[in-house]
mmCIF file of C-alpha atoms and ligand atoms in Angstrom:
data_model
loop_
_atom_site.group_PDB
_atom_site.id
_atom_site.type_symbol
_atom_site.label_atom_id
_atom_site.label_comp_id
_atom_site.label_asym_id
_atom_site.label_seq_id
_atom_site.Cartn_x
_atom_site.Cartn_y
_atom_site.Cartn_z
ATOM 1 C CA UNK A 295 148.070 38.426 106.760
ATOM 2 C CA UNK A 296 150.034 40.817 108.716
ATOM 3 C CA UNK A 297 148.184 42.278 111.646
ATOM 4 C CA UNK A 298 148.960 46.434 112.318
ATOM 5 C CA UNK A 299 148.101 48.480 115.416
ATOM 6 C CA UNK A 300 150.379 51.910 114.807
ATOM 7 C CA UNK A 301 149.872 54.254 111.936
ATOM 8 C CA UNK A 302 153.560 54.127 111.029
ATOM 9 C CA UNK A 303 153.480 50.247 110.345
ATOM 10 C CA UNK A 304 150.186 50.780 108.565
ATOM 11 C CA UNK A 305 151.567 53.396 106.101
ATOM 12 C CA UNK A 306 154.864 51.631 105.542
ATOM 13 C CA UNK A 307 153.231 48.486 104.300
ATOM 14 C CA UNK A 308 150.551 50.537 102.283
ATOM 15 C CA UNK A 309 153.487 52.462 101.019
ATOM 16 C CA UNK A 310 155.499 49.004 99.814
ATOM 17 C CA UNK A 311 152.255 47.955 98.161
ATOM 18 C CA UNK A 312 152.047 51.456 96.075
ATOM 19 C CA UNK A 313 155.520 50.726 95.564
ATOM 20 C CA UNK A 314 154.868 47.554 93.834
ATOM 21 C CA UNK A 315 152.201 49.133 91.393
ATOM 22 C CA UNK A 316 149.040 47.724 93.712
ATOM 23 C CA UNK A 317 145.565 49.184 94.320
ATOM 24 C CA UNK A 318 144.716 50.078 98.112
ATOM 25 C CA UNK A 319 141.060 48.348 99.025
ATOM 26 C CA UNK A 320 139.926 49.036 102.144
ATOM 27 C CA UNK A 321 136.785 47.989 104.558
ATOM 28 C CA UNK A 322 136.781 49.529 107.796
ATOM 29 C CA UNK A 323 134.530 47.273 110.272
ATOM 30 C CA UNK A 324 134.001 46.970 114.256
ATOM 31 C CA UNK A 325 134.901 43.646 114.433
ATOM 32 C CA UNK A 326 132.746 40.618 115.566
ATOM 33 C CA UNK A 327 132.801 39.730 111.527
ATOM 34 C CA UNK A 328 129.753 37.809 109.541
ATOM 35 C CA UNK A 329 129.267 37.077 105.918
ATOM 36 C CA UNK A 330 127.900 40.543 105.352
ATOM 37 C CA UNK A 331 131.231 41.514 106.054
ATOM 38 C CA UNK A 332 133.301 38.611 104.774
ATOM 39 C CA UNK A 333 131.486 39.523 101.543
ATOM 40 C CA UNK A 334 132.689 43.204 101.604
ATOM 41 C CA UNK A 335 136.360 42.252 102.024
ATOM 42 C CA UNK A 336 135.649 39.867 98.734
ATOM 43 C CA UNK A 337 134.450 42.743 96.810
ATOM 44 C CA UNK A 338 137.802 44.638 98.320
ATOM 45 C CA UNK A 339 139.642 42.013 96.957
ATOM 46 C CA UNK A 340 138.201 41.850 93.367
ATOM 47 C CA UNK A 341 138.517 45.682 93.040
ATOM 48 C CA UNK A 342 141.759 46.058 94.392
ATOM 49 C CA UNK A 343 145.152 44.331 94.788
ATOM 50 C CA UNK A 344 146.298 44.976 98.665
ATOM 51 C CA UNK A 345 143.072 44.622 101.124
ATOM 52 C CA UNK A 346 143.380 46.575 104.434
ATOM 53 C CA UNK A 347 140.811 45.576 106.660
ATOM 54 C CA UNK A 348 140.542 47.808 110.048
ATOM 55 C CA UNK A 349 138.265 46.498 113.353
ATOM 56 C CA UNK A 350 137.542 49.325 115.775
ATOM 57 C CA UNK A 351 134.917 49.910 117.967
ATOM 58 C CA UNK A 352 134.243 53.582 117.889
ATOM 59 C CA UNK A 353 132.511 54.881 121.083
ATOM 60 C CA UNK A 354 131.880 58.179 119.527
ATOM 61 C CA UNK A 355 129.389 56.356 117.143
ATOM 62 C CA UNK A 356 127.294 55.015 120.176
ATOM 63 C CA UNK A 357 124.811 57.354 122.351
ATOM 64 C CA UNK A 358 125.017 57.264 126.052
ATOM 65 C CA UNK A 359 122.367 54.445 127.048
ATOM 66 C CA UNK A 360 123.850 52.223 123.816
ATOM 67 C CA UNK A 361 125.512 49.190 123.344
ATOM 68 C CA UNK A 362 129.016 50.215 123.480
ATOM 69 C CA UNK A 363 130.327 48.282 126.627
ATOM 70 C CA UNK A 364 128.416 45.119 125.327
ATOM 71 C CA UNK A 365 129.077 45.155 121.584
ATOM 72 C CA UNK A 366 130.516 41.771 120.497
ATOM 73 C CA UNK A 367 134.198 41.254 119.855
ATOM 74 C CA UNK A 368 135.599 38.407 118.385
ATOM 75 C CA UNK A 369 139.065 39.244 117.530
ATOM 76 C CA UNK A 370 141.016 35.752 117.513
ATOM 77 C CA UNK A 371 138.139 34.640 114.975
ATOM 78 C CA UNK A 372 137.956 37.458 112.950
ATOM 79 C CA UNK A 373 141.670 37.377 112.302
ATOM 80 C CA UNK A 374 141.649 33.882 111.615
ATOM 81 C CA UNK A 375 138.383 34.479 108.597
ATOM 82 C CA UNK A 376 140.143 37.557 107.301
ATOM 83 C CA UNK A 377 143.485 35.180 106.754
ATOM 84 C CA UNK A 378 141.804 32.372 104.866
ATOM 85 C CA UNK A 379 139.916 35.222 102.693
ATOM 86 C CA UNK A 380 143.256 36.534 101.544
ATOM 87 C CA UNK A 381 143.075 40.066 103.547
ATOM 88 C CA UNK A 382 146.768 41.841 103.188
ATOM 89 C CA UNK A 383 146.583 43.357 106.580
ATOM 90 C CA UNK A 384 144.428 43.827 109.601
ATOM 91 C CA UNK A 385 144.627 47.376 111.084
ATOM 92 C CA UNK A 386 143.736 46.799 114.753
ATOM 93 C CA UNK A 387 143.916 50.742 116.230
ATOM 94 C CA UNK A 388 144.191 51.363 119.693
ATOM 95 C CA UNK A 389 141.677 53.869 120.797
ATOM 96 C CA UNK A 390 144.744 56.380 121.726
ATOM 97 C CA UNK A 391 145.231 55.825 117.725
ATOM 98 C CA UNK A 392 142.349 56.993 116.544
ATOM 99 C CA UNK A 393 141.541 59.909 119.472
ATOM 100 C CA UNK A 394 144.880 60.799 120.981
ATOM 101 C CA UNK A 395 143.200 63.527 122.233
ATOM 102 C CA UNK A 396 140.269 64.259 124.931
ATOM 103 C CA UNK A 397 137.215 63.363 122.969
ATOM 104 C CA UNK A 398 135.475 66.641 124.021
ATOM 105 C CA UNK A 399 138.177 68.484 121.521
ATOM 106 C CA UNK A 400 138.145 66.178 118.705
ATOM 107 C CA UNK A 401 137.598 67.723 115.458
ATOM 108 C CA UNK A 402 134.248 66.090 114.069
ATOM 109 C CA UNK A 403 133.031 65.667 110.527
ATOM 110 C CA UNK A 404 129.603 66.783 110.063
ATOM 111 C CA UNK A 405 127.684 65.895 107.380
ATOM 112 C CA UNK A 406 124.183 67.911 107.519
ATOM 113 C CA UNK A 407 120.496 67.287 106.413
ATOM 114 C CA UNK A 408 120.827 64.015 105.336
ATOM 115 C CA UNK A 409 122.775 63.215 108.463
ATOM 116 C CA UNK A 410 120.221 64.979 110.531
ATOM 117 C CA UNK A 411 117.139 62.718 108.793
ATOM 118 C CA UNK A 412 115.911 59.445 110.464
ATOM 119 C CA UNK A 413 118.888 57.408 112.244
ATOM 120 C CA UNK A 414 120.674 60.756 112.739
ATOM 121 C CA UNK A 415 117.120 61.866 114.454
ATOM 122 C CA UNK A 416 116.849 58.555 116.883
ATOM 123 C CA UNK A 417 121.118 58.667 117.529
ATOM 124 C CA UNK A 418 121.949 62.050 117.289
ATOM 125 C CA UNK A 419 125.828 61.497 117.428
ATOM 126 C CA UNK A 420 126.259 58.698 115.515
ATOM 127 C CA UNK A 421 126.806 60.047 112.461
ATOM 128 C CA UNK A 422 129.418 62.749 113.749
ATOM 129 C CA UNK A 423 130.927 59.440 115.332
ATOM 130 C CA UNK A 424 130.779 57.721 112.094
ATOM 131 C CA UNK A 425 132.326 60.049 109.872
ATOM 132 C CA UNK A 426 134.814 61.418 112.039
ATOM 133 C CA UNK A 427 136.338 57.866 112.741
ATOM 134 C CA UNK A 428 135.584 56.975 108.402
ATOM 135 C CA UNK A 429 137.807 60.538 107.667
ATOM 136 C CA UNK A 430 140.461 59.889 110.063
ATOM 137 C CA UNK A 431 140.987 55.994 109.127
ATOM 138 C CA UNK A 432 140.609 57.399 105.426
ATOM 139 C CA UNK A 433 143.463 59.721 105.712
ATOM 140 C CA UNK A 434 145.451 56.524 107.506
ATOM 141 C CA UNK A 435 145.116 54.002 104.962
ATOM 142 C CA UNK A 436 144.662 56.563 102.201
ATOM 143 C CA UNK A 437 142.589 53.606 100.442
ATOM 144 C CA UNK A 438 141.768 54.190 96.593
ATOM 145 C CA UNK A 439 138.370 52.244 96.947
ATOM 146 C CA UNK A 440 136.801 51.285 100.636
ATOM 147 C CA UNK A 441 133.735 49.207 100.358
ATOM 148 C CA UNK A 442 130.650 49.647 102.470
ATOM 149 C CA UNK A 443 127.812 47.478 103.262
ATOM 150 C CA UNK A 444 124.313 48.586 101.709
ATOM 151 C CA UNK A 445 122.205 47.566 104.568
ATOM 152 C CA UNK A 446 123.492 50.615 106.712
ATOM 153 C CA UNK A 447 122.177 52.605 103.398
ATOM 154 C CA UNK A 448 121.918 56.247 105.135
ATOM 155 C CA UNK A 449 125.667 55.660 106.710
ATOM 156 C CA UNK A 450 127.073 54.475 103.153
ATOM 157 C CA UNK A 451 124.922 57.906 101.584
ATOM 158 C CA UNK A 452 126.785 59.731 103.802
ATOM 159 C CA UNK A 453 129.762 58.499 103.624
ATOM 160 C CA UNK A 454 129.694 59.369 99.648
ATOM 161 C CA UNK A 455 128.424 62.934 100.784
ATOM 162 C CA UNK A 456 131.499 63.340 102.741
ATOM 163 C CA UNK A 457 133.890 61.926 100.354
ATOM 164 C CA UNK A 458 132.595 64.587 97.360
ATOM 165 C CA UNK A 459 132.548 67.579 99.591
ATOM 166 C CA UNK A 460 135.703 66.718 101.381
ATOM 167 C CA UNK A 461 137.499 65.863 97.570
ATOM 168 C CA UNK A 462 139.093 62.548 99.099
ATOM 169 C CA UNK A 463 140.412 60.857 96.053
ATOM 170 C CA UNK A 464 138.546 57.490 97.179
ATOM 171 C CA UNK A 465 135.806 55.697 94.962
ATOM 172 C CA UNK A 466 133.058 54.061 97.504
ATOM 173 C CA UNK A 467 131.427 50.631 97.123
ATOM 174 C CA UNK A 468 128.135 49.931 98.645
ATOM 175 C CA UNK A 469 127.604 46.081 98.673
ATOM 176 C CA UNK A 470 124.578 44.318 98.876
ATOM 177 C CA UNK A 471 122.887 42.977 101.738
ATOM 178 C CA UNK A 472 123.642 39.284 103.051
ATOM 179 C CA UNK A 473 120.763 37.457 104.518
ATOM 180 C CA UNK A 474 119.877 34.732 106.306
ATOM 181 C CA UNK A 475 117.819 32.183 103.901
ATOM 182 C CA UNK A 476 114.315 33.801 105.816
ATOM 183 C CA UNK A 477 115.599 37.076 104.901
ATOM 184 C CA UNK A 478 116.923 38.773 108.283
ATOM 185 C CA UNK A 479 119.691 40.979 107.392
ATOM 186 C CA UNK A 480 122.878 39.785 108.921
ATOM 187 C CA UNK A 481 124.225 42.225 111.328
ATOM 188 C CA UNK A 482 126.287 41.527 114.381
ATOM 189 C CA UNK A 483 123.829 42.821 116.545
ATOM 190 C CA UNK A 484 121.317 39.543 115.780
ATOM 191 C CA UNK A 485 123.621 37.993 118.305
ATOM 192 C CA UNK A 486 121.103 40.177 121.117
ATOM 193 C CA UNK A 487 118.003 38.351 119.466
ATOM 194 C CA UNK A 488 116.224 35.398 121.478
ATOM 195 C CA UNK A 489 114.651 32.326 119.797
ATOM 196 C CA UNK A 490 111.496 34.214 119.761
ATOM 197 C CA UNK A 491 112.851 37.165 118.565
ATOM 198 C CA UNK A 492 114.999 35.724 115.654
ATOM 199 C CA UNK A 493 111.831 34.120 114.637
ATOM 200 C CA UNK A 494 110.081 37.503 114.382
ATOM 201 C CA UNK A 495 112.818 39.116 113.245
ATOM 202 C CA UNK A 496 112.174 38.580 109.244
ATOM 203 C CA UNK A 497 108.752 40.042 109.519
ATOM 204 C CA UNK A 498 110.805 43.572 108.672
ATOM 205 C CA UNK A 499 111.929 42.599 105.403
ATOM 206 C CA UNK A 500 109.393 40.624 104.952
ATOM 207 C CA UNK A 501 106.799 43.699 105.033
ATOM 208 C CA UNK A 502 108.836 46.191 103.628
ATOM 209 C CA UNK A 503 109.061 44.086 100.767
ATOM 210 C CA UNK A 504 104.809 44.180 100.541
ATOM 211 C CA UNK A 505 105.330 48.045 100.768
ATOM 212 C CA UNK A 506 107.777 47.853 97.765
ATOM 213 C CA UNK A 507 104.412 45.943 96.203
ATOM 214 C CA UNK A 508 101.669 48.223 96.601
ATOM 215 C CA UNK A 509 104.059 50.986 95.330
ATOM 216 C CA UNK A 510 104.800 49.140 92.013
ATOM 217 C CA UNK A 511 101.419 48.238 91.511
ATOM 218 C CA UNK A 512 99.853 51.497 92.692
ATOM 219 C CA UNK A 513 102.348 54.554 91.880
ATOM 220 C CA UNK A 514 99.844 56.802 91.995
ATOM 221 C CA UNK A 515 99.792 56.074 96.095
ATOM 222 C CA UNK A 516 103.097 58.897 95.876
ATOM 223 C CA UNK A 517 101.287 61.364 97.538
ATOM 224 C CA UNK A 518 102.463 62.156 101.450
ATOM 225 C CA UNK A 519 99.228 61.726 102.847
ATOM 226 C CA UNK A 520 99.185 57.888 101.001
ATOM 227 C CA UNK A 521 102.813 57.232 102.165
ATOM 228 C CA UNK A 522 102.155 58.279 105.829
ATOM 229 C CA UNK A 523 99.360 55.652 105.252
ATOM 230 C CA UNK A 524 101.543 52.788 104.004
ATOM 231 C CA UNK A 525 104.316 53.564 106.413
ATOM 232 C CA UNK A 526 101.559 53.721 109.266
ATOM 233 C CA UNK A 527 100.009 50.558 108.600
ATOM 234 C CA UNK A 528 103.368 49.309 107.987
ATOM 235 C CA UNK A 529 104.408 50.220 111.779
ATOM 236 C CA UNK A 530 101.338 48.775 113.567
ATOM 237 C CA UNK A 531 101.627 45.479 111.907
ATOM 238 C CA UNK A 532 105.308 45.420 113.203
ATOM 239 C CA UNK A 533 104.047 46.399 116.540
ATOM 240 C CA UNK A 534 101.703 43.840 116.889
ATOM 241 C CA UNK A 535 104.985 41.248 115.899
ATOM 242 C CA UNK A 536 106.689 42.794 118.957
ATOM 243 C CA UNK A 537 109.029 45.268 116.996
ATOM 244 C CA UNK A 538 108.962 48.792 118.777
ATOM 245 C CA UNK A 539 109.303 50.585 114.952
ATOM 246 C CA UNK A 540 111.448 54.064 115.016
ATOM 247 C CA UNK A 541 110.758 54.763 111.632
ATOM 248 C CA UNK A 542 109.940 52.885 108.059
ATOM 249 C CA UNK A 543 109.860 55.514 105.524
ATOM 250 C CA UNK A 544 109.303 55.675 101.465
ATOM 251 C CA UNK A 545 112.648 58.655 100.048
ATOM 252 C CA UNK A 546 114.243 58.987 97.124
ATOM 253 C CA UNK A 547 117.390 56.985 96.793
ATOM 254 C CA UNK A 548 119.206 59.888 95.788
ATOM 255 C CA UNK A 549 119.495 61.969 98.789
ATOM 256 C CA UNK A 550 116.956 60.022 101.342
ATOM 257 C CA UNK A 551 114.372 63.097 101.038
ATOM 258 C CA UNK A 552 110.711 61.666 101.304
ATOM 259 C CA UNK A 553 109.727 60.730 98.284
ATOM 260 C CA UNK A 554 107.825 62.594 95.869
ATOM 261 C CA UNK A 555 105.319 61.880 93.102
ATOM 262 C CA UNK A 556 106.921 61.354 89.561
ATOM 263 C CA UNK A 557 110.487 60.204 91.894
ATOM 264 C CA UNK A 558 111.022 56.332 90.286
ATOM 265 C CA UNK A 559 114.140 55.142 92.034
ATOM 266 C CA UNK A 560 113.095 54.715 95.832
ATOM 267 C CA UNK A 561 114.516 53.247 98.736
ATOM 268 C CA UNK A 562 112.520 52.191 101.453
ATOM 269 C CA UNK A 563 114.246 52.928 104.817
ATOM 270 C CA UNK A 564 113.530 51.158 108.822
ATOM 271 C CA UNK A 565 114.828 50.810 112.147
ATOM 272 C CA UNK A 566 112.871 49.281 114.694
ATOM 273 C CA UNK A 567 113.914 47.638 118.278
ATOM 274 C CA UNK A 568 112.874 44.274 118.359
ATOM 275 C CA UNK A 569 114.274 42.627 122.059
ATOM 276 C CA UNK A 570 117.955 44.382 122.744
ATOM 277 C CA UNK A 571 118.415 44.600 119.138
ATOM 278 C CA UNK A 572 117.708 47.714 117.309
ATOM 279 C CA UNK A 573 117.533 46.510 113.337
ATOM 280 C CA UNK A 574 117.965 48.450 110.561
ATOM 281 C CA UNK A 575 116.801 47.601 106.934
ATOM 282 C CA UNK A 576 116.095 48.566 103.461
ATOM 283 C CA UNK A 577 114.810 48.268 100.351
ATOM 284 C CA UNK A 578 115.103 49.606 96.765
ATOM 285 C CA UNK A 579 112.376 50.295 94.819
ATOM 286 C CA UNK A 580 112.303 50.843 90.940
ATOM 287 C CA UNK A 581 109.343 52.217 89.442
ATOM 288 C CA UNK A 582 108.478 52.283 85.913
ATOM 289 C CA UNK A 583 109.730 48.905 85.721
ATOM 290 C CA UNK A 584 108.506 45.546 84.810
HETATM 291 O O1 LIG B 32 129.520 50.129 109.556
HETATM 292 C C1 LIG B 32 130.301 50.020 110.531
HETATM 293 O O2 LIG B 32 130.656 48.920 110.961
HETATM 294 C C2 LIG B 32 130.839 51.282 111.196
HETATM 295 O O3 LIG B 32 129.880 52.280 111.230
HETATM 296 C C3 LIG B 32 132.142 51.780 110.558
HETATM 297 C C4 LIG B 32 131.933 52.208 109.112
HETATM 298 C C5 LIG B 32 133.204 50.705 110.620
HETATM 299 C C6 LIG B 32 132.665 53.009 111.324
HETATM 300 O O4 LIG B 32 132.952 52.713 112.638
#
């Protein structure tokens, strides 16, 4: 695997893999890499022929009082996992690369309303951060599929809003979740979580899979009043398990609005800080089906 920090080397051995008649995968990451990721450069590598994997920590993703300075790096390791999965080339961007310019005049991608809606709401500039850095490593690589981890659901929603209105000629893959055998969603951010915590930790799937129940068994509960209900109740039982919740809410899986009666495909969406760790999961919900 050939490792890449300048745009120039990164195009020229893109360009000799066009040249040879090869599809351009592509999963952009910030490093510190788990199976949830490992598993996202597999599905790169089914779906295409020449996997470019890129690790950069974006600070404009991360608010002021975040975890920017601390966020885990792992670089020799990640390298070395990325090798034995068969990854073409790692794209390892200095941040001069990817902002050459004084951050306060960077052009930023905006994606509205459903970038404004619940993490957007509790981190304000992440999502600028996020799909400013996606476009610009997009026009980069100039991928023909990147693939996208589902647990970061809004940020993969997004990222398909941005890539219709903005025409790029990329198709995006959301993969599924990896978990831990008790159900915690990997995420390199587990790594803040004490004994303790990593014990609680499940208890988020865990009850927004009982939401996902009542739901199925009792559609009829689609009414806001009954969903502020179930995502209340839902919140104080993760409070009393030592989770600070910022939101758990029932939307539509189609553009993250609350959901509505009559909707069928639903996603339920949290976040809640549990130690140093602020987690973020989901679930799917199909109604109308056995
Ligand atoms: O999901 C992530 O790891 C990041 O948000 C991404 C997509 C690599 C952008 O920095």
């Amino acid at each position: 695997m050939n490792q890449v920090q300048r745009v120039q080397s990164l195009r020229a051995a893109v360009q000799a893999a066009r040249n040879d008649k090869k599809t351009i995968g592509f999963v952009p990451t910030m490093g510190n890499l788990h199976e949830g990721h490992l598993e996202l450069v597999r599905t790169a590598k089914r779906r295409a022929e020449f996997v470019v994997v890129s690790i950069f920590v974006n600070p404009t993703q991360f608010g002021k009082n975040e975890d920017l300075g601390n966020y885990p790096s792992t670089p020799e390791e990640d390298a070395r996992r990325l090798a034995e999965l068969g990854a073409d080339l790692l794209f390892l961007p200095k941040h001069e690369t990817m902002y050459p310019g004084s951050l306060d005049e960077q052009t930023v991608v905006y994606v509205p309303k459903i970038g404004d809606l619940y993490c957007g709401k509790d981190r304000p500039e992440h999502f600028y951060g996020v799909t400013t850095v996606v476009s610009r490593l997009f026009n980069m690589v100039q991928p023909d599929i990147a693939v996208f981890g589902n647990k970061d659901y809004q940020q993969i929603a997004i990222i398909r809003r941005m890539v219709e209105d903005l025409a790029y000629p990329i198709q995006v893959v959301g993969v599924d979740t990896v978990r831990n055998d008790d159900g915690l969603a990997l995420s390199s951010r587990n790594g803040y979580l004490d004994a303790k915590q990593l014990k609680a930790a499940p208890n988020l799937q865990k009850r927004l899979s009982e939401m996902a129940d009542v739901l199925k068994q009792k559609p009829a509960v689609i009414s806001k009043s009954a969903l502020k209900l179930l995502e209340d109740e839902a919140k104080d039982d993760l409070k009393r398990k030592g989770f600070k919740p910022q939101y758990i809410t029932v939307c539509r899986q189609s553009d993250l609005k609350p959901a509505k009666k009559g909707d069928q495909e639903l996603v339920i969406l949290a976040a809640a800080q549990l130690g140093k760790a602020r987690l973020i999961d989901n679930l799917e919900v199909f109604l109308g089906e056995s």
